[in-house]
Short mmCIF file of C-alpha atoms in Angstrom, two decimals:
data_model
loop_
_atom_site.label_atom_id
_atom_site.label_comp_id
_atom_site.label_asym_id
_atom_site.label_seq_id
_atom_site.Cartn_x
_atom_site.Cartn_y
_atom_site.Cartn_z
CA UNK B 969 139.37 97.62 46.51
CA UNK B 970 138.51 101.31 46.08
CA UNK B 971 141.52 103.57 45.74
CA UNK B 972 141.71 106.32 48.34
CA UNK B 973 141.79 109.95 47.29
CA UNK B 974 145.43 111.15 47.54
CA UNK B 975 144.43 114.16 49.64
CA UNK B 976 142.51 111.97 52.10
CA UNK B 977 145.45 109.61 52.23
CA UNK B 978 147.78 112.50 53.07
CA UNK B 979 145.48 113.65 55.88
CA UNK B 980 145.13 110.10 57.21
CA UNK B 981 148.90 109.93 57.39
CA UNK B 982 148.94 112.70 59.98
CA UNK B 983 148.80 116.48 59.55
CA UNK B 984 149.89 119.21 61.94
CA UNK B 985 148.33 122.67 61.75
CA UNK B 986 150.37 125.78 62.53
CA UNK B 987 148.47 128.93 63.44
CA UNK B 988 149.35 131.92 61.26
CA UNK B 989 146.99 134.47 62.81
CA UNK B 990 146.61 136.50 65.98
CA UNK B 991 143.83 135.91 68.52
CA UNK B 992 140.94 138.41 68.54
CA UNK B 993 140.36 140.28 71.81
CA UNK B 994 138.99 143.58 73.04
CA UNK B 995 141.68 146.24 72.94
CA UNK B 996 143.98 144.47 70.46
CA UNK B 997 146.10 146.68 68.16
CA UNK B 998 144.12 148.20 65.31
CA UNK B 999 144.91 150.50 62.41
CA UNK B 1000 143.76 154.08 63.14
CA UNK B 1001 141.75 153.92 59.89
CA UNK B 1002 139.40 151.21 61.22
CA UNK B 1003 136.99 150.71 64.15
CA UNK B 1004 138.43 148.39 66.77
CA UNK B 1005 137.34 144.94 67.90
CA UNK B 1006 134.96 144.69 70.85
CA UNK B 1007 133.40 141.60 72.42
CA UNK B 1008 131.28 141.25 75.53
CA UNK B 1009 128.90 138.67 76.94
CA UNK B 1010 125.28 139.72 76.54
CA UNK B 1011 123.96 136.58 78.26
CA UNK B 1012 125.76 134.85 81.09
CA UNK B 1013 125.19 131.42 82.56
CA UNK B 1014 122.45 131.77 85.13
CA UNK B 1015 120.80 134.82 83.54
CA UNK B 1016 118.25 132.38 82.21
CA UNK B 1017 118.02 128.79 83.36
CA UNK B 1018 115.94 126.14 81.61
CA UNK B 1019 113.59 123.84 83.54
CA UNK B 1020 116.10 120.97 83.23
CA UNK B 1021 118.92 123.05 84.76
CA UNK B 1022 120.59 123.95 81.45
CA UNK B 1023 121.93 127.43 80.77
CA UNK B 1024 123.70 129.17 77.89
CA UNK B 1025 125.98 132.14 77.40
CA UNK B 1026 126.56 134.20 74.27
CA UNK B 1027 128.33 137.35 73.15
CA UNK B 1028 128.04 140.33 70.89
CA UNK B 1029 130.97 141.18 68.61
CA UNK B 1030 131.55 144.58 66.99
CA UNK B 1031 134.47 144.91 64.60
CA UNK B 1032 135.68 146.47 61.41
CA UNK B 1033 136.44 144.20 58.49
CA UNK B 1034 140.14 145.07 58.61
CA UNK B 1035 140.83 144.44 62.27
CA UNK B 1036 143.00 141.63 63.56
CA UNK B 1037 144.16 138.93 61.15
CA UNK B 1038 142.18 139.57 57.97
CA UNK B 1039 142.22 139.57 54.18
CA UNK B 1040 141.56 142.55 51.92
CA UNK B 1041 138.97 142.16 49.17
CA UNK B 1042 139.56 143.91 45.84
CA UNK B 1043 136.92 146.51 46.78
CA UNK B 1044 139.13 147.76 49.62
CA UNK B 1045 141.29 150.15 47.57
CA UNK B 1046 140.69 152.27 44.49
CA UNK B 1047 142.96 154.49 42.43
CA UNK B 1048 141.79 157.48 40.41
CA UNK B 1049 138.23 156.33 41.13
CA UNK B 1050 138.68 152.78 39.86
CA UNK B 1051 138.84 149.37 41.46
CA UNK B 1052 140.69 146.41 39.95
CA UNK B 1053 139.81 145.84 36.32
CA UNK B 1054 138.68 149.42 35.73
CA UNK B 1055 135.47 149.07 37.76
CA UNK B 1056 134.03 152.44 38.85
CA UNK B 1057 134.34 152.63 42.64
CA UNK B 1058 131.52 155.19 42.87
CA UNK B 1059 129.11 152.97 40.94
CA UNK B 1060 130.13 149.79 42.78
CA UNK B 1061 129.63 151.22 46.28
CA UNK B 1062 126.16 152.74 45.78
CA UNK B 1063 123.64 151.54 48.33
CA UNK B 1064 126.10 150.94 51.14
CA UNK B 1065 127.58 147.64 49.91
CA UNK B 1066 129.80 146.76 46.97
CA UNK B 1067 128.16 145.23 43.93
CA UNK B 1068 131.57 144.37 42.46
CA UNK B 1069 134.66 142.84 44.12
CA UNK B 1070 132.80 142.37 47.43
CA UNK B 1071 134.16 140.12 50.17
CA UNK B 1072 131.72 137.36 49.20
CA UNK B 1073 133.98 136.85 46.19
CA UNK B 1074 137.09 136.22 48.27
CA UNK B 1075 138.31 132.71 47.45
CA UNK B 1076 138.84 129.89 49.88
CA UNK B 1077 142.49 128.91 49.57
CA UNK B 1078 144.13 125.50 49.73
CA UNK B 1079 147.43 126.02 47.97
CA UNK B 1080 151.18 126.18 48.28
CA UNK B 1081 152.49 128.72 50.75
CA UNK B 1082 156.00 130.14 50.84
CA UNK B 1083 157.62 131.93 53.79
CA UNK B 1084 160.02 134.71 52.85
CA UNK B 1085 161.78 135.30 56.17
CA UNK B 1086 163.45 138.68 55.74
CA UNK B 1087 164.13 139.05 59.47
CA UNK B 1088 166.13 135.82 59.42
CA UNK B 1089 167.87 136.92 56.22
CA UNK B 1090 169.07 140.06 58.00
CA UNK B 1091 169.95 138.00 61.11
CA UNK B 1092 167.62 139.89 63.44
CA UNK B 1093 164.60 138.86 65.52
CA UNK B 1094 162.68 141.88 64.25
CA UNK B 1095 163.42 144.20 61.35
CA UNK B 1096 164.09 147.83 62.35
CA UNK B 1097 161.12 150.23 62.53
CA UNK B 1098 160.35 151.69 59.11
CA UNK B 1099 162.57 149.20 57.28
CA UNK B 1100 161.66 148.87 53.61
CA UNK B 1101 161.56 145.25 52.41
CA UNK B 1102 162.86 145.39 48.85
CA UNK B 1103 162.65 143.09 45.85
CA UNK B 1104 166.27 142.18 46.53
CA UNK B 1105 165.34 141.16 50.09
CA UNK B 1106 162.60 138.87 48.78
CA UNK B 1107 164.84 137.41 46.10
CA UNK B 1108 167.61 136.69 48.62
CA UNK B 1109 165.13 135.25 51.16
CA UNK B 1110 163.71 132.95 48.48
CA UNK B 1111 167.19 131.78 47.44
CA UNK B 1112 168.20 131.26 51.09
CA UNK B 1113 165.11 129.12 51.66
CA UNK B 1114 165.41 127.27 48.36
CA UNK B 1115 161.82 128.10 47.47
CA UNK B 1116 160.38 130.82 45.26
CA UNK B 1117 156.73 131.85 45.04
CA UNK B 1118 155.02 130.99 41.77
CA UNK B 1119 151.69 130.93 39.97
CA UNK B 1120 148.76 130.59 42.39
CA UNK B 1121 150.91 130.57 45.55
CA UNK B 1122 150.57 132.59 48.74
CA UNK B 1123 153.74 134.45 49.73
CA UNK B 1124 154.15 135.42 53.39
CA UNK B 1125 156.74 138.01 54.42
CA UNK B 1126 158.13 137.75 57.94
CA UNK B 1127 159.47 140.95 59.50
CA UNK B 1128 159.32 139.65 63.09
CA UNK B 1129 157.01 142.55 63.99
CA UNK B 1130 154.41 140.17 65.46
CA UNK B 1131 156.66 140.04 68.53
CA UNK B 1132 155.37 143.54 69.33
CA UNK B 1133 151.67 142.62 69.14
CA UNK B 1134 151.29 142.78 72.93
CA UNK B 1135 152.44 146.42 72.96
CA UNK B 1136 149.96 148.49 70.92
CA UNK B 1137 152.13 151.61 70.74
CA UNK B 1138 155.19 149.71 69.55
CA UNK B 1139 153.20 147.52 67.16
CA UNK B 1140 151.37 150.39 65.43
CA UNK B 1141 154.63 152.36 65.28
CA UNK B 1142 153.03 155.75 64.68
CA UNK B 1143 156.17 157.64 65.66
CA UNK B 1144 158.83 155.04 64.84
CA UNK B 1145 157.52 153.56 61.60
CA UNK B 1146 156.84 149.90 60.79
CA UNK B 1147 158.78 147.57 58.47
CA UNK B 1148 157.09 146.30 55.34
CA UNK B 1149 157.11 145.75 51.60
CA UNK B 1150 158.16 148.52 49.22
CA UNK B 1151 156.64 149.06 45.75
CA UNK B 1152 159.46 147.18 44.02
CA UNK B 1153 158.88 144.22 46.36
CA UNK B 1154 155.18 144.28 45.44
CA UNK B 1155 156.03 144.21 41.73
CA UNK B 1156 158.48 141.33 42.32
CA UNK B 1157 155.63 139.35 43.86
CA UNK B 1158 153.10 140.34 41.18
CA UNK B 1159 155.49 139.23 38.45
CA UNK B 1160 155.38 135.72 39.93
CA UNK B 1161 151.63 135.38 39.61
CA UNK B 1162 150.81 134.78 43.27
CA UNK B 1163 147.17 134.80 44.39
CA UNK B 1164 147.73 136.45 47.78
CA UNK B 1165 150.45 137.77 50.05
CA UNK B 1166 150.60 138.69 53.70
CA UNK B 1167 152.80 139.95 56.49
CA UNK B 1168 152.98 140.28 60.26
CA UNK B 1169 152.19 144.00 60.53
CA UNK B 1170 149.12 146.22 60.52
CA UNK B 1171 149.53 147.61 56.98
CA UNK B 1172 151.67 145.01 55.15
CA UNK B 1173 153.73 147.71 53.47
CA UNK B 1174 156.54 149.95 54.71
CA UNK B 1175 155.39 152.76 57.01
CA UNK B 1176 158.19 155.34 57.36
CA UNK B 1177 158.84 157.09 60.64
CA UNK B 1178 156.05 159.56 61.44
CA UNK B 1179 154.26 159.00 58.11
CA UNK B 1180 151.34 156.95 59.35
CA UNK B 1181 149.01 155.52 56.71
CA UNK B 1182 149.02 158.68 54.58
CA UNK B 1183 149.78 156.84 51.33
CA UNK B 1184 149.74 153.08 50.63
CA UNK B 1185 151.27 152.51 47.18
CA UNK B 1186 151.78 148.78 47.70
CA UNK B 1187 148.04 148.33 48.22
CA UNK B 1188 147.46 150.02 44.88
CA UNK B 1189 149.98 147.79 43.09
CA UNK B 1190 148.65 144.55 44.58
CA UNK B 1191 144.90 145.10 44.90
CA UNK B 1192 144.09 147.55 42.11
CA UNK B 1193 146.69 146.85 39.45
CA UNK B 1194 147.33 143.14 40.02
CA UNK B 1195 144.22 141.68 41.70
CA UNK B 1196 146.32 140.11 44.46
CA UNK B 1197 144.73 139.79 47.91
CA UNK B 1198 146.54 141.10 51.01
CA UNK B 1199 146.65 139.48 54.46
CA UNK B 1200 147.59 141.60 57.48
CA UNK B 1201 148.24 141.08 61.20
CA UNK B 1202 149.71 137.61 60.67
CA UNK B 1203 151.75 135.81 63.33
CA UNK B 1204 154.57 133.99 61.54
CA UNK B 1205 156.75 133.23 64.56
CA UNK B 1206 155.70 129.60 65.06
CA UNK B 1207 156.04 128.93 61.34
CA UNK B 1208 159.53 130.45 61.32
CA UNK B 1209 160.55 128.44 64.36
CA UNK B 1210 159.39 125.23 62.67
CA UNK B 1211 162.03 125.72 59.97
CA UNK B 1212 159.44 125.30 57.22
CA UNK B 1213 159.63 127.60 54.24
CA UNK B 1214 157.18 125.71 52.00
CA UNK B 1215 153.84 124.37 53.22
CA UNK B 1216 150.15 123.86 52.46
CA UNK B 1217 148.30 127.12 53.09
CA UNK B 1218 144.65 127.03 54.20
CA UNK B 1219 142.23 129.95 54.41
CA UNK B 1220 138.45 130.37 54.47
CA UNK B 1221 137.20 134.00 54.47
CA UNK B 1222 133.71 134.89 55.65
CA UNK B 1223 131.35 135.57 52.73
CA UNK B 1224 130.39 139.12 53.72
CA UNK B 1225 128.27 140.30 50.82
CA UNK B 1226 129.41 143.69 49.58
CA UNK B 1227 132.16 143.94 52.18
CA UNK B 1228 135.74 145.11 51.72
CA UNK B 1229 137.49 142.45 53.78
CA UNK B 1230 137.05 139.55 56.17
CA UNK B 1231 138.51 138.34 59.46
CA UNK B 1232 140.31 135.04 58.87
CA UNK B 1233 142.13 132.22 60.62
CA UNK B 1234 144.96 131.16 58.28
CA UNK B 1235 146.73 127.85 58.84
CA UNK B 1236 149.81 126.08 57.56
CA UNK B 1237 149.27 122.33 57.18
CA UNK B 1238 152.35 120.14 57.38
CA UNK B 1239 152.94 116.42 57.81
CA UNK B 1240 153.06 115.41 61.45
#
């Protein structure tokens, strides 16, 4: 008798998938730094009908690479003219597409995921606008959950902000600020050797009241200094409600050659 692959055996035993991303739709919240998502039908059923009565519809989609639930490639941010690893940003972007650190190099991920639920730690449904998630917050959330991110893991930070996704003004928080990771939280994560991290806001990191996206130091620490990918616009509410804090994380970015990011549909896989 042939032995079954352990991974196939696990899947055969029953797996439930939990959505970790937001749906894409025209008019959804979008960072002011990026062009928004637009979709419309360019062919409707009945516009053209085949001799056998068949018909088809299709759409056109226009979007930035950092709109909706997405992952940042290492080409997305530079500091003092350099991308991760000391690569010259000016040289890499010549010709209108990146020749280094492009989105085609984003990895597919099937790894351990850890939820660091800071909103639950602070006993609130949603962290206050502009709240800075610190290294201490992450450490306490990890201890509370009994799981700590490690080498090759994906660490997801829940602020509860996804609850505001239906209200663009509240979600973007231009005047109020948006909760998110502080530089010391980013270094706490980098010290643990994670491969990627994400959160349920538009910019991942703390946006103080009225500051907008003027400076993004956490992006520098993670992308440029540490080579850690960033996921934004996650929806972690269903995962939080499940009670799971450790799970199998699944992600498959689009291989956009020379791009700076990719829309994604992240999933948590758990035994049914």
